[in-house]
Each structure stands twice: as C-alpha cells, then as structure tokens.
XYZ file of C-alpha atoms in Angstrom:
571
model
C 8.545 190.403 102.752
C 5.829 192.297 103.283
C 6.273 196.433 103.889
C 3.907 197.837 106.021
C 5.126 201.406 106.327
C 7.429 203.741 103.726
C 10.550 203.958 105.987
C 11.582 200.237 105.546
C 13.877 200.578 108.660
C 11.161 201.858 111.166
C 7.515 200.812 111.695
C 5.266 202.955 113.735
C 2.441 200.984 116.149
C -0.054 202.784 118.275
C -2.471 200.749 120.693
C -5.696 202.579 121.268
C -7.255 199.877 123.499
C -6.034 198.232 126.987
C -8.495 195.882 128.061
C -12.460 195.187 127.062
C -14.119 198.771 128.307
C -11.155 201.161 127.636
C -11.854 204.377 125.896
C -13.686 204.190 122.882
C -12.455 207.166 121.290
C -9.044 206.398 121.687
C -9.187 204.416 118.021
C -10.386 207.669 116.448
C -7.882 209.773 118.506
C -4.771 207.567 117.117
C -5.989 207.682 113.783
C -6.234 211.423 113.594
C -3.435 212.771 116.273
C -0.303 211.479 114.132
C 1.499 209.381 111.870
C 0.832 205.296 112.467
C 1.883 202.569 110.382
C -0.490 199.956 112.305
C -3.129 200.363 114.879
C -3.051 197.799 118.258
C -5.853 196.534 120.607
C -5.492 194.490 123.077
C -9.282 193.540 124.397
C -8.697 190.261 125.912
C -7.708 189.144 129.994
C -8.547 186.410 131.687
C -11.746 188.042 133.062
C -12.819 188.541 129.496
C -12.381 185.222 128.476
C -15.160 184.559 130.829
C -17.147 187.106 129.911
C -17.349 185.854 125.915
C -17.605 182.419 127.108
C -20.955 183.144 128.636
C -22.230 185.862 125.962
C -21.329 182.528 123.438
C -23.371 180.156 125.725
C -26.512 183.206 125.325
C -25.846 183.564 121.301
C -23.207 181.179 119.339
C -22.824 184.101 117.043
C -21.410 186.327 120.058
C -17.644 186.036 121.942
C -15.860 188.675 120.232
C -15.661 192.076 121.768
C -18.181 194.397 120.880
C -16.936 197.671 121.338
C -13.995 197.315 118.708
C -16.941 196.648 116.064
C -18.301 200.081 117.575
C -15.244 201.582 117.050
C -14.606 200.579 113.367
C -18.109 201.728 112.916
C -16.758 204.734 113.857
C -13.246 204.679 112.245
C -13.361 202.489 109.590
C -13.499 204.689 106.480
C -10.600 206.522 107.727
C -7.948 204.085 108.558
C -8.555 202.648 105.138
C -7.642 206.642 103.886
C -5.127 206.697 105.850
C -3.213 203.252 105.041
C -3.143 202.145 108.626
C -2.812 198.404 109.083
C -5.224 197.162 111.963
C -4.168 194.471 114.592
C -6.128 193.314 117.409
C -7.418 190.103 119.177
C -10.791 191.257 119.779
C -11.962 187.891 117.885
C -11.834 186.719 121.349
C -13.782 183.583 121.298
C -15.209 184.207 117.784
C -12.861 185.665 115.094
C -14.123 184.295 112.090
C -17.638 185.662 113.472
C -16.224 189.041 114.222
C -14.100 188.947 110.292
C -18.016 188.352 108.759
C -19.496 191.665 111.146
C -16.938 193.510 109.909
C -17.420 192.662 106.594
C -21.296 193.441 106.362
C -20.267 196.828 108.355
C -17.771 197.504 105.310
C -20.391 196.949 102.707
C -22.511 198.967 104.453
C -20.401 201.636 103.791
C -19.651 200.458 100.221
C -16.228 199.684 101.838
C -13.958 196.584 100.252
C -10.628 196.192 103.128
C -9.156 193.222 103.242
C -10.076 191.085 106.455
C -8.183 188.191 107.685
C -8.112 186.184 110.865
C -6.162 183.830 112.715
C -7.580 180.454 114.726
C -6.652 177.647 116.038
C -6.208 178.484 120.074
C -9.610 177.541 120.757
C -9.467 173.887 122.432
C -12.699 173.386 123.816
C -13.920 170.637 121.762
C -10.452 168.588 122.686
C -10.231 169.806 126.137
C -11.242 166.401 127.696
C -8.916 164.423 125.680
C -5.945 166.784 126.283
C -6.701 166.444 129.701
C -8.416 169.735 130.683
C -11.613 168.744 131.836
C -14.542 170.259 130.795
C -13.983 174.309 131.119
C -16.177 176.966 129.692
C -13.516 178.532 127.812
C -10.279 176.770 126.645
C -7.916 179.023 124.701
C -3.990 178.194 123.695
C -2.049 181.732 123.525
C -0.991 181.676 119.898
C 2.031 183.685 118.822
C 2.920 186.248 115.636
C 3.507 184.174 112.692
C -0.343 183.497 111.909
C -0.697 187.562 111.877
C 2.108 188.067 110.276
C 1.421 185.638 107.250
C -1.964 187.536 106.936
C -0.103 190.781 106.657
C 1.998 189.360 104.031
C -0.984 188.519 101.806
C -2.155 192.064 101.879
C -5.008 192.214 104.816
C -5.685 195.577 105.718
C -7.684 193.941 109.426
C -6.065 190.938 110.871
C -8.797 189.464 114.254
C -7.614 186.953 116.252
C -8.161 184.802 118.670
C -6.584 184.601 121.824
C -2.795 185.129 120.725
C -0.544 186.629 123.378
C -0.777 190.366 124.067
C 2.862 191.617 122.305
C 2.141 189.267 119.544
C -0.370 191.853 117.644
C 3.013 194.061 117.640
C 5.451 191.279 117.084
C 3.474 190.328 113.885
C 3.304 193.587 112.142
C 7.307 194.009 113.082
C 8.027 190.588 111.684
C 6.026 190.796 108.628
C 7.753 194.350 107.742
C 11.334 193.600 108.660
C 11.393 189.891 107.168
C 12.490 188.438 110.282
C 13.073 184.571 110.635
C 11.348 182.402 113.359
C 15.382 182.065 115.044
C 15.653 185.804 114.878
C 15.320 185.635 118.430
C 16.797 188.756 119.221
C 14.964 191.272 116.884
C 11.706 188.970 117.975
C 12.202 189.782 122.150
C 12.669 193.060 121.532
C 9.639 193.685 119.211
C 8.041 191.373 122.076
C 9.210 194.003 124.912
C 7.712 196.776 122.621
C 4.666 195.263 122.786
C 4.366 194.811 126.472
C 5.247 198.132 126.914
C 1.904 199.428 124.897
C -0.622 196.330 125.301
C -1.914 198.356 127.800
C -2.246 201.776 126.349
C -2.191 204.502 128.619
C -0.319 202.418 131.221
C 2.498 203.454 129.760
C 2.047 207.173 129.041
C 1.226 207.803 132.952
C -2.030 206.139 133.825
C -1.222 204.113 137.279
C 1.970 205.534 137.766
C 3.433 205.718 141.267
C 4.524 209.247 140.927
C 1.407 210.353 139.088
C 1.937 213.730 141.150
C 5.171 214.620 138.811
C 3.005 214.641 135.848
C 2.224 217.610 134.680
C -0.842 216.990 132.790
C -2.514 213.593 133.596
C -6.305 214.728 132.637
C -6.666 212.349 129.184
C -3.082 210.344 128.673
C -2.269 209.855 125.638
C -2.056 206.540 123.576
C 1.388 204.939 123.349
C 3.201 204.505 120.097
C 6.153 201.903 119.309
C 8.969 203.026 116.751
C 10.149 199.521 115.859
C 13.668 199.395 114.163
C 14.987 196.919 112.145
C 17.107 194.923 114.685
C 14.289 194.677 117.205
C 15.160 198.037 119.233
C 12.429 200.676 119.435
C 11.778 203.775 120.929
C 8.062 204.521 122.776
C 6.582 207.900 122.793
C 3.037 209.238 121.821
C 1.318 211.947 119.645
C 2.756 214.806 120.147
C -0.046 217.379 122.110
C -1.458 214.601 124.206
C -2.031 214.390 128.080
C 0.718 211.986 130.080
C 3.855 211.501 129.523
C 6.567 208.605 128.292
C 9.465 208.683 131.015
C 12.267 206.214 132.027
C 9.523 205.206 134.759
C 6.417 205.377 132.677
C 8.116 202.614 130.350
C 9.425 200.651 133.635
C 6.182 200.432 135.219
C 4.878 199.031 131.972
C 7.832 196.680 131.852
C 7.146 195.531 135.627
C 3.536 194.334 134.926
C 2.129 191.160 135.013
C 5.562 189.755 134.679
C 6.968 186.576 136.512
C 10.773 185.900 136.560
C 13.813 187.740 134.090
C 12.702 184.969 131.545
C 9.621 186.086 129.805
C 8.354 183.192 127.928
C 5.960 183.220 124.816
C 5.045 180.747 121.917
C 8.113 182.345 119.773
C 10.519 183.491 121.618
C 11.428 183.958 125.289
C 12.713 187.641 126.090
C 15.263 188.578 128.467
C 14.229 191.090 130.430
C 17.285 191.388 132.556
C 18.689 192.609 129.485
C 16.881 196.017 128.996
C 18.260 198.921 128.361
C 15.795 202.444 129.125
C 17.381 205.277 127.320
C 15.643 208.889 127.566
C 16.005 210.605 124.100
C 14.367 213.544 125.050
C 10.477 214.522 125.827
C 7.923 211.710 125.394
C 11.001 209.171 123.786
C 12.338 206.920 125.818
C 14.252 203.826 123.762
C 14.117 200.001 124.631
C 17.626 198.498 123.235
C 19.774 195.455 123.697
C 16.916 192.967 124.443
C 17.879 189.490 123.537
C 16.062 186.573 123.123
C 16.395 182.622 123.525
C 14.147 180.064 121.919
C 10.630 179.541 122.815
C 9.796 176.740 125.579
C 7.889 173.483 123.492
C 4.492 174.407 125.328
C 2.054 176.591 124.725
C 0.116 178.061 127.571
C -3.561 177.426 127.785
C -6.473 179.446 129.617
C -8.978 177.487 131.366
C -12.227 179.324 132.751
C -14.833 177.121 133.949
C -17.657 177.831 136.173
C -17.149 177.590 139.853
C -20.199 177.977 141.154
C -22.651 180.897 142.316
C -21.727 184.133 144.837
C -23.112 187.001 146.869
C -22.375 189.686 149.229
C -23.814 191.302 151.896
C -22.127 194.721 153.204
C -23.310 195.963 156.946
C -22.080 199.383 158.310
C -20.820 199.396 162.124
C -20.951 203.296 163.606
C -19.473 204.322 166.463
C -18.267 202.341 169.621
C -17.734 198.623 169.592
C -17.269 198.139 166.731
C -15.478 194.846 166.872
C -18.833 193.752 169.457
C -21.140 194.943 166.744
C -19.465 193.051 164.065
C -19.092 189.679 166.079
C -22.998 190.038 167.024
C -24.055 190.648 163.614
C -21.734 187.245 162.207
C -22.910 184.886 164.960
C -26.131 186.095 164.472
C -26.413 185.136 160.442
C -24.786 182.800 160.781
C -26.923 180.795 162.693
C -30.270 182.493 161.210
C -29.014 180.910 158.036
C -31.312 177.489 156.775
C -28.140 176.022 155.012
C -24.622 176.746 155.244
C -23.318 177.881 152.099
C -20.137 175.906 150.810
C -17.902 179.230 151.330
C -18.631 181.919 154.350
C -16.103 184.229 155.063
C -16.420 188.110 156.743
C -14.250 190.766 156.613
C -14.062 193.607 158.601
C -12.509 197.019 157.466
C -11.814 199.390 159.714
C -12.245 202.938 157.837
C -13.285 204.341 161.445
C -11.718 207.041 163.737
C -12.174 207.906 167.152
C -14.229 210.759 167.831
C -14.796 211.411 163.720
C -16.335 214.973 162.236
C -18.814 213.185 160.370
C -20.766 209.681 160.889
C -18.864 208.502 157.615
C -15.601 208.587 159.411
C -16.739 206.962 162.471
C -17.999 203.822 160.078
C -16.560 200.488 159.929
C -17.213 198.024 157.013
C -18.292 194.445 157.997
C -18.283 192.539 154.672
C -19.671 188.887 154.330
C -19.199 186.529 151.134
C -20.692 183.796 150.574
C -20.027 180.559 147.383
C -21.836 177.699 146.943
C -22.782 175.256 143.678
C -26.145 175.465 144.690
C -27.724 179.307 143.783
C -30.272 179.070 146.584
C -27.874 178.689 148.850
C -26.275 181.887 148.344
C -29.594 183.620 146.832
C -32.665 185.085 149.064
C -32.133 182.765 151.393
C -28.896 184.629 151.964
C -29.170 188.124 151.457
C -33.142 188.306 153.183
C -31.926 186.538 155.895
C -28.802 189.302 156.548
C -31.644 192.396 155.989
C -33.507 190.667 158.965
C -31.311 191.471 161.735
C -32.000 195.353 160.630
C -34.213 195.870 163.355
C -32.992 192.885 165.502
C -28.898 193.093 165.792
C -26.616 195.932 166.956
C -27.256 199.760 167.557
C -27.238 201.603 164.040
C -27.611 198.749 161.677
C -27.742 199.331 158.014
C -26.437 198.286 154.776
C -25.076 199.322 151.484
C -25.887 196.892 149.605
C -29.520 195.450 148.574
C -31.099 191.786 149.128
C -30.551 190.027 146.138
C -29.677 186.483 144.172
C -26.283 184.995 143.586
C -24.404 185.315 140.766
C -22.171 182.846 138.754
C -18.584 183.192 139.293
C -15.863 181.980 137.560
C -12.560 180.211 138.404
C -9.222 180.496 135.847
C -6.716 177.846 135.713
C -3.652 177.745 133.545
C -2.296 175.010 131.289
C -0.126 174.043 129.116
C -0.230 171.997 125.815
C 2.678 170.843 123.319
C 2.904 173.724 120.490
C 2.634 170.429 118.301
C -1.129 169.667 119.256
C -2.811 173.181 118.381
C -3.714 173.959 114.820
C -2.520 177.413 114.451
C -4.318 178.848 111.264
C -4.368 182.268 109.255
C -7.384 182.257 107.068
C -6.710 185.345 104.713
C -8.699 187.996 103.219
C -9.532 185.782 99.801
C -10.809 182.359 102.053
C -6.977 180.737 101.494
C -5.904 179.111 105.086
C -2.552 178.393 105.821
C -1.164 176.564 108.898
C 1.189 178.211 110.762
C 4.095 175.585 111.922
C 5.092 175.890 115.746
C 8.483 176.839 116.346
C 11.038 174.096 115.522
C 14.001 175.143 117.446
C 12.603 175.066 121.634
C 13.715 175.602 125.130
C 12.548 174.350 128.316
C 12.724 177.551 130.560
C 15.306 177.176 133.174
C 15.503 179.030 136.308
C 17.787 182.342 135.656
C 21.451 182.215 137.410
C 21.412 183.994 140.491
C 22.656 187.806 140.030
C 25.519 189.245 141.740
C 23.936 192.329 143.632
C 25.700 195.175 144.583
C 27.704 196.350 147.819
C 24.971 196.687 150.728
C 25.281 200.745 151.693
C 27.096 201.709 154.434
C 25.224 202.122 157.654
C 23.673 205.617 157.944
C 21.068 208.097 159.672
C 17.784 206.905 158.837
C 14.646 208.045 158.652
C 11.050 205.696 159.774
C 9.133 207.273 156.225
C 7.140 205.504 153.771
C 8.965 202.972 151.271
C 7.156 204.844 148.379
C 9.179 208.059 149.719
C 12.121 206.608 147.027
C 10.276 203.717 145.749
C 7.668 203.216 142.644
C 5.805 199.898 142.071
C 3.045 198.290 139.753
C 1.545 195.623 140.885
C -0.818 192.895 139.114
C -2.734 189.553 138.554
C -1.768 186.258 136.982
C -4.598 183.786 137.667
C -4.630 183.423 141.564
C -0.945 184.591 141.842
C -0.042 188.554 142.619
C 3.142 190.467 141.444
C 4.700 193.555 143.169
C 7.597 194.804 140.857
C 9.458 197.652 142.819
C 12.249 200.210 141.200
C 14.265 202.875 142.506
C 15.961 205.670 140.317
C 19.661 206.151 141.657
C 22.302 203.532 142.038
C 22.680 204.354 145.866
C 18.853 203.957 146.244
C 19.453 200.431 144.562
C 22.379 199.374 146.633
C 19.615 199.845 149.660
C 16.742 198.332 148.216
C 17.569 195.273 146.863
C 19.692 193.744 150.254
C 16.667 195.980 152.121
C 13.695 194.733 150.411
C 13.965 190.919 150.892
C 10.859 188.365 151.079
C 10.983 187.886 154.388
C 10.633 191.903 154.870
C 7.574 191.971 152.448
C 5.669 189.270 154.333
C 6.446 191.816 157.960
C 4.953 194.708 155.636
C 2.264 192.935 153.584
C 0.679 190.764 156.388
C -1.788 189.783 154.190
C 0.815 187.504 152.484
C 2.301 185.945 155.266
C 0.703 182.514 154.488
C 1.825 182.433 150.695
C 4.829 181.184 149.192
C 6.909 184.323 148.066
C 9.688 184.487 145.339
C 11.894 187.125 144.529
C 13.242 188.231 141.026
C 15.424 190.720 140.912
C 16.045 192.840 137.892
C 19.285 194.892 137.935
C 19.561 196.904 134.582
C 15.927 198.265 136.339
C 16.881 198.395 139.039
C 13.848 196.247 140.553
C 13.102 193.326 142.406
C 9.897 191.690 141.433
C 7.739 189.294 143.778
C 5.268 186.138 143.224
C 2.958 185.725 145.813
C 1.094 182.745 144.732
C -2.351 181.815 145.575
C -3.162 185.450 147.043
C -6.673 186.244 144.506
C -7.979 182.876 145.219
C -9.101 181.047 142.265
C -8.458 184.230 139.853
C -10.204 187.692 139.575
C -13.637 186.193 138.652
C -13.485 184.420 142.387
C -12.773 187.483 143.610
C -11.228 186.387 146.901
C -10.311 189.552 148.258
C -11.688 192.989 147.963
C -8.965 193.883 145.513
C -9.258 190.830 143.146
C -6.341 191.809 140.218
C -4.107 193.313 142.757
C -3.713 196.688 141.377
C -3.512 198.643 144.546
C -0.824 195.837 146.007
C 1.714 197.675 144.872
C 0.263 201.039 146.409
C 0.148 199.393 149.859
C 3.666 198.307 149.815
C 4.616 201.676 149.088
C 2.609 203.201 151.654
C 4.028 201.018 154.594
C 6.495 203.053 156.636
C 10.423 201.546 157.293
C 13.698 202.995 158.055
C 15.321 204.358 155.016
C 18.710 206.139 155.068
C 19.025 209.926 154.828
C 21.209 210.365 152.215
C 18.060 208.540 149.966
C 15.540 210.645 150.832
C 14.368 213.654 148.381
C-alpha cells in the first residue's frame, strides 16, 4: 500500500481542469488556495479525441493536450514543494510523448519528479482486425489499476491515455486505501466522487439551473473530493472561493452524461440509485452508501473517423414575410447550386417580433448546412454561390457569416472490445512496465428492476407556469444520443413529477424529439428521472447536427416549457 496523504483514513483530490480549454489558472489556484493530497484533470471528450487525432496526423510527436504542459510550466516547482500527487489523462493520444515533454520541462528547471504513464487503450493499429474499421482515433477507456500501480511505485505525475474520467480519482483512492479489485463498494463510491469533480466547476455552481440562488457565481471555485476509507466522501472546495457545493450543485453533477441507475466502467459498475446527498454544512455536502457490482467483460471503445467535409451559410430575414423570404432564398440556392452536396438541410429560427424597437428584433435566422465527401462540393462553390443572391433574392438580404471552404468534420461511434484483448500497461517513473490484468470477476449489465414510485398527488389547483418553476435539470451528450436528467427538492414535488413527467409528455414539450426513441430512468433517492433520446446530435458533436451539438441547453428548454403544475408546489 501506497500512502498518498498523512491522514491514512482521508485523501483529499482537487480537479483544476474540465475539458481541453478550461481555465488555465485553475492548476495554480488549487495548488495555492488549500490543502490537496492529489491534483485531477480531466482534458479529454469525445470532441478532443478528434482534435489530437488530427494534430497527430500534422506532427506524430503531438496528441496530448497542450495546455496542461503550459500549466506545469507554470506550476510545476510548486506541487513538487508542496507534495501534491498529479493525475490527469492529458496523454490523450500520446502519453509516453507528453511523460518525455515533461521531463525536458523538469530539467529545465533542474527539477527530478517522478513521471509515469499508463497505455495500452490505443487500438488503432488492431482496429481492422477487431473489427472497427479504419477510424482516425481508436481508444479503449482503461480503468484505475494502471494509475494506481504507478502511484504505488512512487510517481509524483501519472499521464494517461484515454482511461475513464473518475478513474484519475479512483486510482489515487485505491492506491492510498489498499483496496482490492472486488472491493466493489469502496471502488463505486470513489467512482461517484469522481464524476462529481471530472468536471470542475460543474459542480461548485457553473451550469446550475438555479444559478440565480448563488450568491457569488463570478469565478467558481474548483471542487475537492474528501475520500474516506470505505469509499464515502464528502465534496466541497477551498474555502474563500466563488460558487458554491449544495445538495443540487452535487446532483446536477451526478445527473450528467449518465445513462441508466447502472453506471458501468472497466472496474466496477456503480449504483447510482443508491446515493445518498447529505448537507454537512456550507460548501460540504457528503456522497455515502454507494455500492457497487462487478464490472461488465467489455471495455468501451471510442471510434472517431472522418466523415467527410462541412459548411454553413447564415442569411438574415428582416421584417415581413419572413417565411416568403426564407423559401425564396432556399429554392433559389438551391437550384443556383452546380452539384448537390451529399447533405442540404436549412433551418429557420425565428428570433423575430412583430413590430420590434430595433431591426435586431425584427430578424429571423435562415441557416443552411451543407456535408459532402467531396470538399468542393461544400467549398466556394457553396458559400459564393449563397453571397450571389445578395443583390438578386429577397428585400434586405445579408449575411453573418463570410464565403468560405469546407471544413472536415468528424463522426464518433462507440464500441466495445473484451477487457481480455487490450494491453493495459503502467510504464513507471524508472522505465519498469507492468501489465495491468483486467478484472477477473465480470458482469453483463442487466436492465435495473423497475422501481416502485410513489402515490400520484392528489388532484389540486394548478397553475399553467414553467416546469423549471420547481424543476432543475442538466442535460448532455453521449455520441449522437442526448440526456435530460430532471430533480425536484421536496417529496410532494416528487410524488408530481415522476407520474407527471413521463416520455410521452417530453416528446409534447420537446418537439424536437418526437421522432427519437425515448427511455426513461428514474432515480428515486434523487429524486430524478433521467431520459435517452437517442440519435438526437446526429453522428456526435463533431457532426454537429443541430445548432446545439452536446445538448447543454436541452435541459434549459425543458425547463422553460410551460405545464400545469399544482399550487401547493409552487414557491
């Protein structure tokens, strides 16, 4: 066993990065604002996979993310000083390339840590033969046990690869505590903990429903994990920081990105239908009596490939007739075009008002996308060819955008591959590698048994208001599939929304979704009901097939749409 921290029962770790472009002070800020044990980033998303694929394809040395070397550039020296322990998967694509950068940085500075770095997930080279095709990117999501065996031998920097998000905080936890691969219970709830801070200030108050509650939301504050020793923790942040950590702040976390009460990974599958959110007091809220089941025999596998090239052309409608103007200007590119791309499709958003105040407010939108495998397609011959009805279409033509070439997008696809097949490997600070076994104890995942939901509330006054009058949501991406997770705070509120809130009353407020197949989770001890609406972003966020391609304002919408809620709910 190896101890990371001096309390032996508690291990304190802080995330200071969210995604590839988050703030790149935060690393600095969690190093200096209080007392951490180990240091988190998360840099990596399905987007970003796509992104180091093609900075690889420009320069083999490349497909790591840059701005973490930045930031140790930065911040090295002192988390050496200070004996923090740093975690993160910004190897990306590359993390033996990013271990040697940070080595020459540290003997730049006459610096000696200890860097280590786990492999193995990349699967390029075997795609084909394990019957993937032939992607850009390939990448099996590893789990802890390759971190945590690097931790054990001393590393002061552990890079990986493309490991799961909670697993840079499941890894630290298990290396400290001496936990077992069938600890499964201590494992999901160090797994929980780190879902609840992969994504920094998400869960100190950054996209939070009732951001207006927060007192002071100008800078949140990065979150901070108190692990225990039997896999319950307690999230909070530095004390004098902006945001807050509420009941709410940790569910909206917990509702992210999520799919059904099982949450599966390559070591353990948590239960999140066993949670228990207990305010302590200010900026503490605890995460107890998670338990956890084995892990399912495959490892998921993220596919990016190439999907061809894209472009857009915006036009502005003003004034009267508008839907005239906008059917004018479509059949009149349309058939101005030389070649018909592979993929046309227009939309048309209408941000106008009658009689408006100002010529912004008496605009409409009129959007048109265009995808083909062929770039001149969707290139000059495209965007010159919309810029030539300027003088030639409907009154008041104009644009917001500028005539220009296509651009490759990409398309995500998920796998899976037997745990068995991938070569999971630690290669320590000293050049030792060690494989990392897959789990030998497995689970197919199973559907969940239906839960028995409360007594419907009696029939009432009610009140046509919005549902996000009683309701908070976060809403997300998983490849082309959307999820909407919705809670409520009161029992009563709960006995309304989860008979109120069905699938079939989501597709009458979302219309947008009304072709998709729908399923419905539903989380009691959260009091939340979370929905899968597959296929609604297309091909994934790179394929951006609507004009909100990860779904983060979903949730928002939902909440804005207006229903009849009872009195007695209301505030």
């Amino acid at each position: 066993m190896s101890m990371l921290a001096a309390d032996p029962d508690v291990l304190r770790v802080g995330n200071c990065s969210g995604f590839y472009g988050d703030r790149l002070g935060a690393m600095r800020e969690m190093l200096e604002g209080g007392e951490l044990d180990v240091l988190t980033g998360d840099y990596l998303a399905e987007l970003t996979m796509l992104i180091l694929g093609r900075d690889r394809m420009k320069d083999p040395r490349l497909g790591y993310a840059k701005t973490f070397v930045r930031q140790l550039e930065d911040c090295l020296g002192l988390a050496l000083e200070r004996g923090v322990r740093i975690v993160t998967n910004a190897g990306g694509l590359n993390p033996s390339g990013l271990a040697d950068r940070l080595r020459t940085l540290a003997a730049e500075r006459a610096l000696a840590p200890k860097i280590a770095y786990v492999d193995g997930d990349d699967l390029l080279e075997r795609a084909n033969e394990l019957g993937f095709g032939a992607p850009l990117t390939a990448n099996a999501y590893l789990g802890a046990w390759g971190i945590a065996e690097c931790l054990h031998a001393g590393a002061d920097i552990v890079v990986t690869g493309r490991v799961t998000d909670a697993s840079v905080v499941v890894g630290p936890a298990a290396a400290h505590f001496g936990w077992g691969r069938t600890d499964y219970d201590q494992l999901a709830g160090a797994v929980v903990a780190g879902h609840v801070i992969e994504c920094g200030t998400q869960a100190t108050g950054g996209n939070f429903a009732f951001f207006t509650e927060l007192a002071d939301l100008g800078r949140p504050g990065f979150p901070v994990a108190e692990i225990r020793r039997d896999g319950s923790s307690v999230i909070t942040k530095h004390a004098g920081t902006g945001g807050a950590v509420t009941v709410d702040t940790v569910a909206a976390q917990l509702m992210y990105e999520i799919q059904d009460a099982r949450y599966a990974g390559p070591d353990v599958t948590a239960r999140l239908d066993s949670i228990e959110l207990t305010e302590l007091g200010p900026d503490r809220v605890s995460i107890s009596a998670v338990t956890g089941e084995p892990p399912p025999p495959r490892l998921k596998v993220s596919l990016n490939t190439l999907g061809g090239f894209r472009n857009a052309m915006e036009f502005v409608l003003t004034g009267l007739d508008i839907e005239a103007k906008a059917a004018l200007a479509q059949r009149q590119l349309e058939s101005w075009l030389p070649a018909r791309p592979e993929e046309l499709s227009w939309t048309l958003a209408r941000l106008d008002r009658p009689d408006a105040d100002t010529e912004e407010q008496a605009s409409a939108l009129l959007r048109c996308v265009v995808r083909d495998c062929d770039p001149n397609k969707v290139g000059r011959a495209f965007s010159s060819v919309a810029v030539e009805l300027a003088l030639a279409s409907y009154p008041g033509c104009s644009f917001t955008t500028l005539p220009g070439n296509g651009s490759p997008y990409g398309v995500y696809t998920p796998g899976f591959v037997d745990a068995a097949l991938v070569a999971h490997r630690a290669v320590l600070a000293d050049g030792t590698q060690r494989l990392i076994a897959p789990s030998s104890e497995t689970r197919e995942l199973a559907a969940v048994d239906p839960v028995e939901l409360p007594k419907p509330l009696p029939t009432g006054e009610t009140r046509r208001v919005p549902l996000g009058t009683v309701a908070l949501a976060r809403s997300g991406d998983k490849g082309g599939n959307a999820n909407i997770g919705v809670w409520v705070r009161t029992e009563a509120q709960w006995r309304w929304l989860v008979h109120t809130l069905t699938v079939e009353r989501l597709r009458r407020l979302l219309p947008e979704t009304e072709a998709h197949t729908i399923t419905r989770h539903v989380l009691p001890n959260l009091r939340a009901v979370n929905f899968i609406i597959e296929g609604l972003l297309g091909k994934g966020v790179a394929y951006q097939a609507r004009f909100d391609p990860q779904a983060k304002g979903l949730g928002e919408w939902l909440r804005s749409r207006h229903l009849e809620i009872p009195v007695e709910l209301l505030p």
